[in-house]
Short mmCIF file of C-alpha atoms in Angstrom, two decimals:
data_model
loop_
_atom_site.label_atom_id
_atom_site.label_comp_id
_atom_site.label_asym_id
_atom_site.label_seq_id
_atom_site.Cartn_x
_atom_site.Cartn_y
_atom_site.Cartn_z
CA MET F 1 7.07 -35.99 -13.39
CA ALA F 2 5.25 -33.12 -11.95
CA LEU F 3 5.92 -29.48 -11.08
CA ARG F 4 6.14 -27.64 -7.78
CA LEU F 5 5.21 -23.88 -7.06
CA ARG F 6 6.35 -22.20 -3.76
CA GLU F 7 5.36 -19.50 -2.16
CA VAL F 8 1.57 -19.06 -3.67
CA SER F 9 -0.65 -17.15 -1.40
CA LEU F 10 -3.83 -16.30 -0.39
CA GLY F 11 -5.45 -14.32 2.18
CA LEU F 12 -7.30 -15.71 5.57
CA GLU F 13 -10.46 -15.57 4.69
CA GLU F 14 -9.53 -17.11 0.98
CA GLU F 15 -10.46 -20.41 0.43
CA GLU F 16 -8.07 -23.41 -0.73
CA SER F 17 -10.20 -24.41 -3.37
CA LEU F 18 -8.73 -21.04 -5.17
CA LEU F 19 -5.20 -22.09 -5.34
CA PRO F 20 -5.69 -23.78 -8.94
CA ALA F 21 -6.61 -20.43 -10.34
CA ARG F 22 -4.39 -18.45 -8.78
CA VAL F 23 -1.16 -20.80 -10.04
CA GLY F 24 -2.98 -20.98 -13.45
CA GLY F 25 -2.86 -17.38 -13.68
CA GLU F 26 0.39 -17.04 -12.65
CA LEU F 27 1.57 -19.46 -14.73
CA GLY F 28 -0.24 -18.16 -17.83
CA VAL F 29 -2.28 -21.56 -18.37
CA GLU F 30 -6.00 -22.77 -17.84
CA PRO F 31 -6.38 -24.00 -14.41
CA GLY F 32 -8.31 -26.90 -15.49
CA SER F 33 -5.67 -28.14 -17.51
CA LEU F 34 -3.68 -28.60 -13.97
CA GLY F 35 -3.59 -32.19 -13.11
CA GLN F 36 -3.46 -34.24 -9.82
CA PHE F 37 -2.72 -31.04 -8.30
CA ARG F 38 -2.21 -31.29 -4.30
CA VAL F 39 -0.44 -28.50 -1.45
CA VAL F 40 2.45 -30.26 -0.04
CA ARG F 41 3.17 -27.50 2.51
CA ARG F 42 1.13 -24.98 4.12
CA GLY F 43 2.15 -22.09 6.46
CA ILE F 44 1.47 -18.13 7.37
CA ASP F 45 3.08 -15.48 6.66
CA ALA F 46 2.58 -12.41 9.74
CA ARG F 47 5.14 -10.75 8.56
CA ARG F 48 2.91 -7.77 7.94
CA LYS F 49 -0.37 -8.26 10.26
CA PRO F 50 -3.06 -8.20 10.89
CA ARG F 51 -2.87 -8.52 7.19
CA LEU F 52 -2.36 -11.98 7.83
CA ARG F 53 -1.42 -14.60 4.13
CA GLN F 54 -1.79 -18.37 4.16
CA VAL F 55 1.23 -19.32 2.15
CA TYR F 56 1.57 -22.95 0.05
CA THR F 57 3.65 -24.84 -2.28
CA VAL F 58 1.87 -27.33 -4.23
CA GLU F 59 2.66 -29.49 -6.84
CA PHE F 60 0.66 -30.07 -10.69
CA THR F 61 0.92 -32.02 -13.75
CA ALA F 62 0.70 -29.68 -16.91
CA PRO F 63 0.63 -29.95 -20.36
CA ASP F 64 4.12 -30.10 -22.01
CA GLU F 65 5.90 -29.03 -18.38
CA GLU F 66 9.23 -28.90 -20.23
CA ALA F 67 7.68 -25.70 -22.16
CA LEU F 68 6.50 -24.16 -19.18
CA LEU F 69 9.50 -24.28 -17.38
CA ARG F 70 11.47 -22.66 -20.09
CA ARG F 71 9.36 -19.96 -20.16
CA HIS F 72 9.34 -19.30 -16.95
CA LYS F 73 12.85 -19.81 -16.30
CA GLY F 74 13.10 -16.47 -14.03
CA ASN F 75 10.97 -17.68 -11.38
CA LYS F 76 13.53 -19.72 -8.89
CA ARG F 77 10.12 -20.69 -7.28
CA LEU F 78 8.80 -23.02 -9.87
CA GLU F 79 10.74 -25.94 -10.15
CA ARG F 80 10.42 -30.07 -10.98
CA ALA F 81 9.03 -32.07 -7.91
CA VAL F 82 11.27 -34.86 -6.75
CA SER F 83 9.96 -37.69 -4.58
CA PRO F 84 13.13 -38.85 -1.94
CA GLU F 85 13.29 -43.02 -1.34
CA LEU F 86 15.41 -44.60 0.99
CA PRO F 87 17.22 -47.26 -0.44
CA ARG F 88 15.09 -50.10 -1.62
CA ALA F 89 15.39 -52.81 1.50
CA PHE F 90 16.50 -55.83 -0.19
CA PRO F 91 16.31 -58.34 2.40
CA LEU F 92 19.95 -59.43 3.50
CA GLY F 93 18.91 -63.04 5.76
CA ARG F 94 18.01 -63.48 9.51
CA ASP F 95 21.36 -65.15 10.43
CA HIS F 96 23.13 -61.50 11.47
CA ARG F 97 21.24 -60.91 15.03
CA VAL F 98 20.61 -57.10 15.74
CA LEU F 99 19.72 -55.81 19.58
CA VAL F 100 18.71 -52.30 19.30
CA VAL F 101 18.56 -50.44 22.77
CA GLY F 102 16.17 -47.84 23.35
CA MET F 103 12.32 -47.48 22.03
CA GLY F 104 12.65 -43.70 21.50
CA PRO F 105 12.41 -42.80 17.64
CA ALA F 106 16.16 -43.28 16.93
CA GLY F 107 15.28 -47.34 18.11
CA LEU F 108 11.79 -47.17 16.46
CA PHE F 109 12.76 -46.55 13.51
CA ALA F 110 16.18 -47.95 13.22
CA ALA F 111 14.24 -51.10 14.48
CA LEU F 112 11.49 -50.99 11.66
CA ARG F 113 14.42 -50.55 8.83
CA LEU F 114 16.46 -53.56 9.85
CA ALA F 115 13.32 -55.70 10.02
CA GLU F 116 12.65 -54.60 6.55
CA TYR F 117 15.84 -55.79 5.45
CA GLY F 118 14.58 -59.37 7.09
CA LEU F 119 17.48 -59.34 9.86
CA SER F 120 16.37 -60.59 13.62
CA VAL F 121 15.88 -57.85 15.68
CA THR F 122 15.42 -58.18 19.05
CA LEU F 123 14.24 -54.47 20.60
CA LEU F 124 14.97 -53.59 24.07
CA GLU F 125 13.52 -50.74 26.32
CA ARG F 126 14.03 -49.90 30.06
CA GLY F 127 10.49 -48.86 30.59
CA ARG F 128 7.45 -50.15 30.02
CA PRO F 129 4.45 -49.91 27.11
CA VAL F 130 2.66 -46.66 26.59
CA GLU F 131 -0.35 -47.45 28.58
CA ALA F 132 1.10 -48.29 31.66
CA ARG F 133 3.83 -45.72 31.25
CA VAL F 134 0.69 -42.71 30.68
CA ARG F 135 -0.86 -44.30 34.17
CA ASP F 136 2.30 -44.06 36.29
CA VAL F 137 3.24 -40.41 35.03
CA ARG F 138 -0.31 -39.76 35.80
CA ARG F 139 0.34 -40.92 38.86
CA PHE F 140 3.48 -39.17 39.82
CA TRP F 141 1.69 -35.85 38.62
CA ALA F 142 -1.00 -36.15 40.49
CA ASP F 143 0.56 -38.10 43.91
CA GLY F 144 4.51 -37.24 43.91
CA ILE F 145 5.01 -40.72 43.44
CA LEU F 146 7.58 -41.06 41.18
CA ASP F 147 8.55 -44.54 38.83
CA PRO F 148 12.49 -44.28 38.04
CA ALA F 149 12.06 -47.14 35.60
CA SER F 150 8.45 -45.57 33.80
CA ASN F 151 8.41 -41.64 33.66
CA VAL F 152 8.78 -38.53 31.63
CA GLN F 153 12.35 -40.27 30.51
CA PHE F 154 11.69 -43.92 30.59
CA GLY F 155 9.51 -45.64 28.38
CA GLU F 156 8.09 -46.62 25.08
CA GLY F 157 8.50 -43.60 23.10
CA GLY F 158 11.21 -41.79 24.93
CA ALA F 159 10.87 -38.63 26.04
CA GLY F 160 8.92 -37.52 23.11
CA THR F 161 5.73 -39.21 24.02
CA PHE F 162 4.77 -36.56 26.67
CA SER F 163 5.95 -33.42 24.48
CA ASP F 164 4.40 -30.68 21.46
CA GLY F 165 5.13 -34.05 19.56
CA LYS F 166 7.57 -31.10 17.21
CA LEU F 167 8.26 -33.10 14.05
CA THR F 168 10.15 -29.93 12.65
CA THR F 169 14.07 -30.01 12.14
CA ARG F 170 16.66 -27.43 11.26
CA LEU F 171 18.13 -30.61 8.75
CA ASN F 172 17.27 -30.94 5.02
CA HIS F 173 17.38 -34.48 4.91
CA PRO F 174 15.08 -36.19 2.00
CA TRP F 175 14.12 -38.79 4.17
CA ILE F 176 11.73 -36.02 6.33
CA ARG F 177 8.79 -37.54 4.19
CA LEU F 178 8.76 -40.65 4.47
CA VAL F 179 9.30 -40.67 8.54
CA LEU F 180 6.02 -38.39 8.14
CA GLN F 181 4.30 -40.64 5.83
CA THR F 182 5.05 -43.57 8.01
CA LEU F 183 3.76 -41.81 11.07
CA VAL F 184 0.81 -41.04 9.07
CA GLY F 185 0.61 -44.98 8.05
CA PHE F 186 0.91 -45.61 12.08
CA GLY F 187 -2.12 -43.16 12.99
CA ALA F 188 -0.57 -39.51 12.98
CA PRO F 189 -2.85 -36.53 11.32
CA GLU F 190 -2.24 -36.30 7.60
CA GLU F 191 -2.39 -32.54 8.30
CA ILE F 192 1.72 -33.27 8.87
CA LEU F 193 2.41 -34.35 5.59
CA VAL F 194 1.35 -30.30 4.69
CA GLN F 195 2.37 -27.96 7.50
CA ALA F 196 5.41 -25.92 7.66
CA LYS F 197 5.67 -27.09 11.14
CA PRO F 198 4.14 -30.00 11.62
CA HIS F 199 3.04 -31.55 15.34
CA VAL F 200 1.74 -34.81 16.24
CA GLY F 201 0.71 -33.34 19.81
CA THR F 202 1.59 -35.91 23.05
CA ASP F 203 -2.54 -37.40 22.70
CA ARG F 204 -2.04 -38.71 19.40
CA LEU F 205 1.57 -39.94 19.50
CA ARG F 206 0.59 -42.46 22.22
CA LEU F 207 -1.83 -43.91 19.85
CA VAL F 208 1.39 -43.95 16.61
CA LEU F 209 3.13 -45.62 19.33
CA ILE F 210 0.65 -48.47 19.81
CA ASN F 211 0.37 -48.86 15.98
CA PHE F 212 4.12 -48.48 15.44
CA ARG F 213 4.41 -51.38 18.06
CA LYS F 214 1.96 -54.10 16.32
CA ALA F 215 3.86 -52.67 12.63
CA LEU F 216 7.27 -54.38 14.30
CA LEU F 217 5.97 -57.52 15.96
CA ARG F 218 3.75 -58.06 12.33
CA LYS F 219 7.54 -58.03 11.03
CA GLY F 220 8.93 -60.31 13.54
CA VAL F 221 11.08 -57.87 16.16
CA ASP F 222 11.24 -59.23 19.48
CA LEU F 223 10.05 -56.48 21.72
CA ARG F 224 11.31 -56.93 25.42
CA PHE F 225 9.85 -54.19 27.90
CA GLU F 226 11.57 -53.48 31.44
CA ASN F 227 14.68 -54.67 30.75
CA ARG F 228 17.62 -52.49 30.80
CA LEU F 229 20.70 -51.89 29.39
CA SER F 230 23.67 -52.63 32.14
CA GLY F 231 26.70 -54.02 30.25
CA LEU F 232 28.65 -55.27 27.01
CA ALA F 233 29.36 -57.79 26.07
CA THR F 234 32.79 -58.11 23.88
CA ASP F 235 34.93 -60.87 22.20
CA SER F 236 38.70 -58.89 21.53
CA GLY F 237 37.16 -55.79 21.72
CA ARG F 238 33.76 -55.82 19.36
CA VAL F 239 30.83 -55.83 21.20
CA ARG F 240 28.99 -59.21 21.01
CA GLY F 241 25.95 -58.83 23.31
CA GLY F 242 23.97 -56.84 25.54
CA LEU F 243 23.85 -57.48 29.22
CA CYS F 244 21.12 -56.82 31.35
CA ASP F 245 19.30 -56.29 34.77
CA GLY F 246 19.29 -59.35 36.28
CA GLY F 247 22.44 -61.21 34.26
CA ASP F 248 20.21 -62.20 31.15
CA ALA F 249 22.76 -61.34 28.38
CA ILE F 250 21.11 -61.21 24.82
CA PRO F 251 23.84 -61.98 22.12
CA CYS F 252 24.28 -59.91 18.87
CA ASP F 253 26.45 -58.89 15.92
CA SER F 254 25.42 -55.60 15.73
CA LEU F 255 24.15 -53.41 18.73
CA VAL F 256 22.32 -50.18 17.92
CA LEU F 257 22.44 -47.72 20.99
CA ALA F 258 20.15 -45.74 21.43
CA PRO F 259 19.70 -44.53 25.11
CA GLY F 260 17.98 -40.98 25.21
CA HIS F 261 19.49 -38.07 26.73
CA SER F 262 17.91 -39.04 30.20
CA ALA F 263 19.88 -42.79 30.49
CA ARG F 264 22.25 -41.42 33.62
CA ASP F 265 23.39 -45.10 34.37
CA THR F 266 23.75 -46.31 30.56
CA TYR F 267 26.22 -43.32 30.26
CA ARG F 268 28.15 -44.31 33.40
CA MET F 269 28.50 -48.14 32.04
CA LEU F 270 29.78 -47.11 29.04
CA GLN F 271 32.37 -45.12 30.23
CA ARG F 272 33.13 -48.07 32.96
CA SER F 273 33.66 -50.35 29.28
CA GLY F 274 36.27 -47.98 27.98
CA VAL F 275 33.35 -46.59 25.34
CA ARG F 276 35.51 -43.19 23.53
CA LEU F 277 32.76 -40.44 25.02
CA GLU F 278 33.44 -36.76 24.80
CA PRO F 279 31.71 -33.75 26.32
CA LYS F 280 29.55 -31.51 24.42
CA PRO F 281 27.42 -28.14 24.71
CA PHE F 282 23.98 -28.39 25.41
CA ALA F 283 21.71 -25.34 27.52
CA VAL F 284 20.37 -24.96 30.90
CA GLY F 285 17.34 -22.17 31.57
CA VAL F 286 13.85 -22.16 32.23
CA ARG F 287 10.27 -22.36 30.94
CA VAL F 288 8.03 -19.11 30.56
CA GLU F 289 4.57 -19.04 30.33
CA HIS F 290 2.67 -16.67 28.66
CA PRO F 291 -1.21 -16.55 28.40
CA ALA F 292 -2.30 -17.85 24.55
CA ALA F 293 -3.52 -14.78 24.06
CA LEU F 294 -0.66 -12.47 24.72
CA ILE F 295 1.48 -14.72 21.91
CA ASN F 296 -1.26 -14.66 19.95
CA ARG F 297 -1.79 -11.04 19.72
CA ALA F 298 1.96 -10.01 19.85
CA GLN F 299 2.30 -12.75 16.45
CA TYR F 300 -0.63 -12.07 14.55
CA GLY F 301 -2.09 -9.00 15.63
CA ILE F 302 -5.47 -10.17 16.86
CA PRO F 303 -5.79 -12.94 19.90
CA SER F 304 -7.61 -15.90 17.87
CA HIS F 305 -9.10 -16.93 14.29
CA PRO F 306 -10.72 -20.38 12.63
CA ARG F 307 -7.77 -20.90 10.39
CA LEU F 308 -5.03 -19.56 13.06
CA PRO F 309 -2.60 -22.15 14.74
CA ALA F 310 -1.92 -20.88 18.47
CA ALA F 311 1.25 -18.37 17.76
CA GLU F 312 4.92 -19.97 18.08
CA TYR F 313 8.09 -17.82 18.09
CA GLY F 314 11.74 -18.47 18.32
CA LEU F 315 13.94 -15.81 19.73
CA THR F 316 17.76 -15.42 20.37
CA PHE F 317 20.13 -13.29 21.64
CA ASN F 318 24.38 -13.13 21.64
CA ASP F 319 25.56 -12.05 24.99
CA ARG F 320 28.47 -10.13 23.94
CA GLU F 321 29.52 -9.99 27.40
CA THR F 322 30.13 -13.30 27.94
CA GLY F 323 29.76 -14.88 24.22
CA ARG F 324 27.08 -17.05 25.14
CA GLY F 325 23.78 -17.73 23.58
CA VAL F 326 20.11 -16.95 25.04
CA TYR F 327 17.29 -18.57 22.82
CA SER F 328 13.88 -19.59 23.10
CA PHE F 329 13.50 -23.74 22.45
CA CYS F 330 11.03 -26.90 21.88
CA MET F 331 7.69 -23.81 22.31
CA CYS F 332 4.95 -25.18 22.90
CA PRO F 333 1.65 -23.09 21.94
CA GLY F 334 -1.63 -23.71 23.85
CA GLY F 335 0.68 -26.14 26.43
CA GLU F 336 1.08 -26.75 29.73
CA VAL F 337 4.61 -27.47 31.70
CA ILE F 338 5.36 -30.39 33.24
CA THR F 339 7.86 -31.74 35.62
CA ALA F 340 9.88 -34.73 34.10
CA ALA F 341 11.81 -36.17 36.70
CA SER F 342 13.41 -39.03 36.20
CA GLU F 343 15.63 -39.46 39.79
CA ALA F 344 14.54 -39.37 43.11
CA ASP F 345 15.78 -35.81 44.66
CA GLY F 346 16.00 -33.94 41.47
CA LEU F 347 13.45 -32.01 39.52
CA VAL F 348 13.92 -30.93 35.42
CA VAL F 349 10.73 -29.39 33.80
CA ASN F 350 9.55 -29.62 30.85
CA GLY F 351 6.77 -28.42 27.83
CA MET F 352 4.22 -30.31 26.48
CA SER F 353 0.74 -29.49 23.98
CA PHE F 354 -2.33 -31.95 22.98
CA ARG F 355 -2.56 -32.03 19.29
CA ARG F 356 -6.05 -29.23 18.95
CA ARG F 357 -2.41 -26.54 20.68
CA ASP F 358 -5.82 -25.32 22.77
CA GLY F 359 -4.86 -24.71 25.90
CA ASP F 360 -5.15 -21.01 27.71
CA TYR F 361 -1.02 -20.92 27.90
CA SER F 362 1.89 -20.47 25.46
CA ASN F 363 5.29 -21.83 27.30
CA SER F 364 9.15 -22.68 26.39
CA ALA F 365 12.27 -22.96 27.44
CA LEU F 366 14.62 -19.92 27.77
CA VAL F 367 18.19 -21.24 27.83
CA VAL F 368 21.64 -20.04 28.14
CA SER F 369 24.49 -21.72 26.59
CA VAL F 370 26.66 -24.31 28.07
CA GLY F 371 29.76 -26.47 27.41
CA PRO F 372 32.95 -28.32 28.23
CA GLU F 373 34.53 -24.85 29.95
CA ASP F 374 31.83 -24.68 32.71
CA PHE F 375 32.87 -27.91 34.00
CA PRO F 376 35.13 -28.09 36.76
CA GLY F 377 37.42 -31.32 35.07
CA ALA F 378 37.84 -33.49 32.20
CA ASP F 379 35.92 -36.29 32.76
CA PRO F 380 33.26 -36.60 29.99
CA LEU F 381 30.28 -37.42 32.57
CA ASP F 382 30.79 -33.85 34.06
CA GLY F 383 28.18 -32.12 32.31
CA VAL F 384 25.88 -34.87 34.01
CA HIS F 385 27.27 -33.93 37.37
CA PHE F 386 26.52 -30.22 36.40
CA GLN F 387 23.26 -31.16 35.41
CA ARG F 388 22.05 -32.98 38.17
CA ARG F 389 23.36 -30.34 40.76
CA LEU F 390 20.69 -27.85 39.35
CA GLU F 391 18.04 -30.58 39.63
CA GLN F 392 18.82 -31.08 43.28
CA ALA F 393 18.82 -27.50 43.58
CA ALA F 394 14.81 -27.13 42.21
CA PHE F 395 14.30 -30.18 43.70
CA ARG F 396 14.79 -28.81 47.72
CA ALA F 397 13.40 -24.97 46.42
CA GLY F 398 10.34 -26.58 45.21
CA GLY F 399 9.68 -27.96 48.95
CA GLY F 400 10.88 -30.63 47.89
CA ASP F 401 7.54 -33.18 46.54
CA PHE F 402 8.78 -32.50 43.01
CA ARG F 403 6.55 -28.95 42.97
CA ALA F 404 8.91 -26.83 40.66
CA PRO F 405 10.66 -23.38 42.47
CA ALA F 406 8.95 -20.55 40.53
CA GLN F 407 9.28 -16.77 39.90
CA ASN F 408 7.38 -13.69 38.28
CA MET F 409 9.02 -12.19 35.32
CA LEU F 410 8.98 -8.83 36.53
CA SER F 411 10.12 -9.83 39.76
CA PHE F 412 12.92 -12.00 38.39
CA LEU F 413 13.99 -9.03 36.72
CA GLY F 414 13.65 -6.63 39.84
CA GLN F 415 10.81 -4.40 37.79
CA GLY F 416 8.05 -4.79 40.35
CA GLU F 417 5.65 -7.48 41.01
CA GLY F 418 3.20 -10.03 39.75
CA PRO F 419 1.09 -13.69 40.28
CA VAL F 420 2.73 -17.02 40.58
CA VAL F 421 0.60 -18.46 37.82
CA SER F 422 1.17 -21.83 35.55
CA THR F 423 -0.29 -24.96 34.34
CA CYS F 424 2.86 -26.95 35.79
CA ARG F 425 1.84 -30.45 37.35
CA PRO F 426 2.30 -31.51 39.67
CA GLY F 427 2.28 -28.03 41.18
CA VAL F 428 5.16 -25.01 41.24
CA ARG F 429 6.30 -23.06 44.83
CA GLU F 430 7.08 -19.55 43.95
CA ALA F 431 10.70 -19.30 44.76
CA SER F 432 14.00 -16.90 43.68
CA LEU F 433 15.14 -18.78 40.59
CA GLU F 434 18.45 -17.55 41.90
CA GLU F 435 18.43 -19.94 44.50
CA VAL F 436 18.84 -22.78 41.99
CA LEU F 437 20.95 -21.38 38.64
CA PRO F 438 24.13 -20.22 38.60
CA SER F 439 24.78 -16.29 38.55
CA PHE F 440 25.51 -16.82 34.22
CA VAL F 441 22.45 -17.98 33.29
CA THR F 442 20.30 -15.65 35.47
CA ASP F 443 22.59 -12.80 34.27
CA GLY F 444 22.49 -14.24 30.77
CA LEU F 445 18.66 -14.16 31.07
CA ARG F 446 17.73 -11.09 32.62
CA ARG F 447 19.82 -8.91 29.49
CA ALA F 448 18.50 -11.17 27.12
CA LEU F 449 14.54 -10.60 28.63
CA PRO F 450 14.45 -7.13 27.36
CA VAL F 451 16.05 -7.57 23.93
CA PHE F 452 13.27 -10.29 23.61
CA GLY F 453 10.90 -7.30 24.63
CA ARG F 454 11.45 -5.55 21.58
CA ARG F 455 11.06 -8.25 19.38
CA LEU F 456 7.65 -9.58 20.79
CA ARG F 457 5.23 -6.99 22.35
CA GLY F 458 4.53 -7.74 25.34
CA PHE F 459 7.17 -10.39 25.83
CA VAL F 460 7.95 -8.86 29.17
CA THR F 461 5.13 -8.61 31.61
CA GLY F 462 3.75 -9.23 34.78
CA GLU F 463 1.45 -12.30 33.05
CA ALA F 464 4.56 -14.14 32.48
CA THR F 465 5.79 -16.91 34.68
CA LEU F 466 9.12 -18.39 35.02
CA VAL F 467 9.64 -22.28 35.65
CA GLY F 468 12.42 -23.96 37.10
CA VAL F 469 14.89 -25.01 35.93
CA GLU F 470 14.85 -26.83 32.22
CA THR F 471 18.27 -28.83 31.69
CA ARG F 472 18.06 -31.66 29.07
CA THR F 473 17.62 -29.70 26.55
CA SER F 474 20.15 -31.98 24.92
CA ALA F 475 22.83 -34.97 25.53
CA PRO F 476 25.47 -33.37 27.62
CA LEU F 477 28.25 -36.04 25.79
CA ARG F 478 28.36 -37.90 22.34
CA ILE F 479 29.51 -41.45 21.94
CA LEU F 480 32.03 -41.12 19.20
CA ARG F 481 31.41 -42.82 16.23
CA GLY F 482 33.49 -43.37 12.63
CA GLU F 483 31.87 -42.54 9.23
CA ASP F 484 30.63 -46.19 9.43
CA GLY F 485 28.53 -45.11 12.01
CA GLN F 486 30.24 -47.51 14.58
CA SER F 487 31.81 -46.67 18.17
CA VAL F 488 35.31 -45.46 17.58
CA SER F 489 36.50 -47.65 20.24
CA HIS F 490 34.10 -50.71 20.21
CA PRO F 491 33.59 -51.67 16.30
CA GLY F 492 29.67 -53.49 16.47
CA LEU F 493 28.36 -50.95 18.67
CA PHE F 494 25.93 -48.40 16.83
CA PRO F 495 25.53 -44.89 18.55
CA ALA F 496 22.41 -43.36 17.78
CA GLY F 497 19.89 -40.43 18.02
CA GLU F 498 19.55 -38.02 20.60
CA GLY F 499 21.18 -39.71 23.78
CA ALA F 500 23.94 -40.24 21.57
CA GLY F 501 24.89 -36.91 20.73
CA TYR F 502 23.64 -36.96 16.99
CA ALA F 503 20.06 -35.20 17.14
CA GLY F 504 17.94 -32.84 18.61
CA GLY F 505 14.05 -33.89 18.41
CA ILE F 506 11.88 -36.25 17.20
CA MET F 507 12.72 -36.10 13.70
CA SER F 508 16.29 -35.84 13.75
CA ALA F 509 16.10 -38.83 16.02
CA ALA F 510 14.22 -40.79 13.60
CA LEU F 511 16.51 -39.91 11.03
CA ASP F 512 19.62 -41.02 13.11
CA GLY F 513 17.88 -44.03 13.55
CA LEU F 514 17.09 -44.82 9.87
CA ARG F 515 21.20 -43.82 9.50
CA ALA F 516 22.12 -46.52 11.75
CA ALA F 517 19.82 -48.91 10.50
CA GLU F 518 21.56 -48.36 7.21
CA TYR F 519 25.27 -48.71 8.36
CA VAL F 520 24.62 -51.78 9.75
CA ALA F 521 22.89 -53.30 6.63
CA GLU F 522 25.97 -51.83 4.58
CA GLN F 523 28.18 -53.80 7.55
CA VAL F 524 26.21 -56.97 6.69
CA ARG F 525 26.13 -56.36 2.66
CA ARG F 526 30.48 -56.33 3.07
CA GLN F 527 30.24 -59.69 4.68
CA GLU F 528 28.11 -61.62 2.57
CA SER F 529 30.14 -59.68 -0.06
#
């Protein structure tokens, strides 16, 4: 057994080697008696800037731990350390065939877990392996040549491959550390195990994906790239296989569907097949870019420090006039804005950072909540149509060559003029964002920005640029599933991940993929008992 102590602080210039002495002094024990001492979480406390503190959670063993806990029973920061574990994957046999669709986080982790159970797993991906995919995306950013099957949205790793590689989640799930350990085993930096806000970076994620693929192949998973799911094979209402482009059928006993939030043709296919769908809320808006030093100074009180990561922020505003939420989302410190289109006549932007986060600019989505009440009808795909209209308007406003429409923040607010400076690839075109976004979105942003400026000094500035449009914050619909993880209309179909409407980011999607695998395993156990 070990103990855990939270909120142990050091000054910004103090070394981590001082931590045992700090813990020993607080608990009244000799630092040398603390064994197996390790940092399990590291963050920055910037509440009293510029007097910044490094804040740690540490684990250690100590003589007579029960007596130590009794002596400090009033210290809520001291507790027993518990290591979460996945249920042990006892072999279930290869007679049960599982088709997993989608090689984003949910599909990858589902396939890995199912293979650990010894099941026969086929993993389908409409796009290409990450090495080829990177080349396709670079060509798109350089020349505007879009490959609808291999782009920022589609291909090995899913949309998260071209992102910040953020691994934060609002969930407090016991498997989070296990996901992080798996990623480290495949080449992610070990620091993600202790970072308060872990991220991998788009550059390091690509190496992780290659190693993930190799592990799946070693476990006998049948990987099939450039295979798009185009239909479901059913028998008496139960899913018995997947149909691919070209008419190939892949029989299965369970189908884990993790399509990603941009697989609009998959949504149409599901609707035609009678799969129960429902619209769900999401958000739309823009990307905002500031000089990274400006955000650092606002958050830390200083522009930079060797021990400080590029600063992040999270801003929210409840618009009382409309009841809508306006908030920042998917912040990319020291990163860049990218065009993330997957359709020939539509433009959508996203943010991306490398592992070092050492770019000159930081960006974040600024979005306004959207709900089914904003769509004209009762079709579950109305949210998709809403997104597409905005993306097509952005494509036209940007000049029709995948440059993004952009506007200086002060110009957008009607408070002056300023330059339009953006990292966006392949580029931007100055335009009024009112040409692109609905009035309830632009009005919401205009009401929120002054509030954000008061909360984060310097946020409202002529040095900031707004780039449109950010529409794919999450899936616009949900593939309904029951308590057993299966589609409520199609037994044998296990919807999973962000595209199914049950996650929002790399970590939560990976966790949902593991959850889907456990649902399948439980079904196999019942059949075998």
